[in-house]
C-alpha angles and dihedrals in degrees: 000000000000124000090250091054095044093050091049087053094051092049094048092050091051090049093050086055089052089045093056092044087056093052087047090052094051091047092051095044093046093045091051092047092051092047092048095048092047089056094056095258128130118272124240111264094214101045090104093047094051092044090050093048093044093048089055091049095041095045100050104028095068097047090094094045095049089052088048095054091039091245097138116109112263126190109218106169098134100030096096088059092053126091119236093263095049091044089050091050092047090052092050091050092048091050094047090050090050089054094049092048092048091051093052088050093046090048096052096043089056090046088052096046095048094045086052090050096048089046092047099230125177134207111269124245098002129143090223123049104247122173111239089228092066097072091032090057091048087054092044091055092047089052090047090058092044086056092047090049088048090053091046092051091047097049090040089054098044095050096042109110098210109101092214109036129197087259092061091041094058 
């Protein structure tokens, strides 16, 4: 494993941990808010804001890690009918398409975030003034890590010497 691949893997593992923490935060804040409101207390004014920010972080931060551990959904209806060479070629093709898709997603996320930053846009209907570019930049970084992991997965598969890799056997 190259230094580049190992670094991407470590960053994706850390981001997956942060993603889990974000979803834990959402669940704690919403649980607290529901309990307080059911007891006649006053709702937190910022539960929606925290949930929105944590959802952006949680949803995009774990994409690269999910690819790293081969947790994305795959449709393998015909793979059992293919020989090892065709199966390998189809895997390279699908990983290449995934990389192209992730790069397009990453590029557009950065364009959107930088445009929002330049315009000075703020998140609508929030208690705190938060620039809209902040969650968009978080998402763009998550997509960037997804793209880098897609590149690593594609290159690792292409250079593997084993005609039937672990990815195909799963």
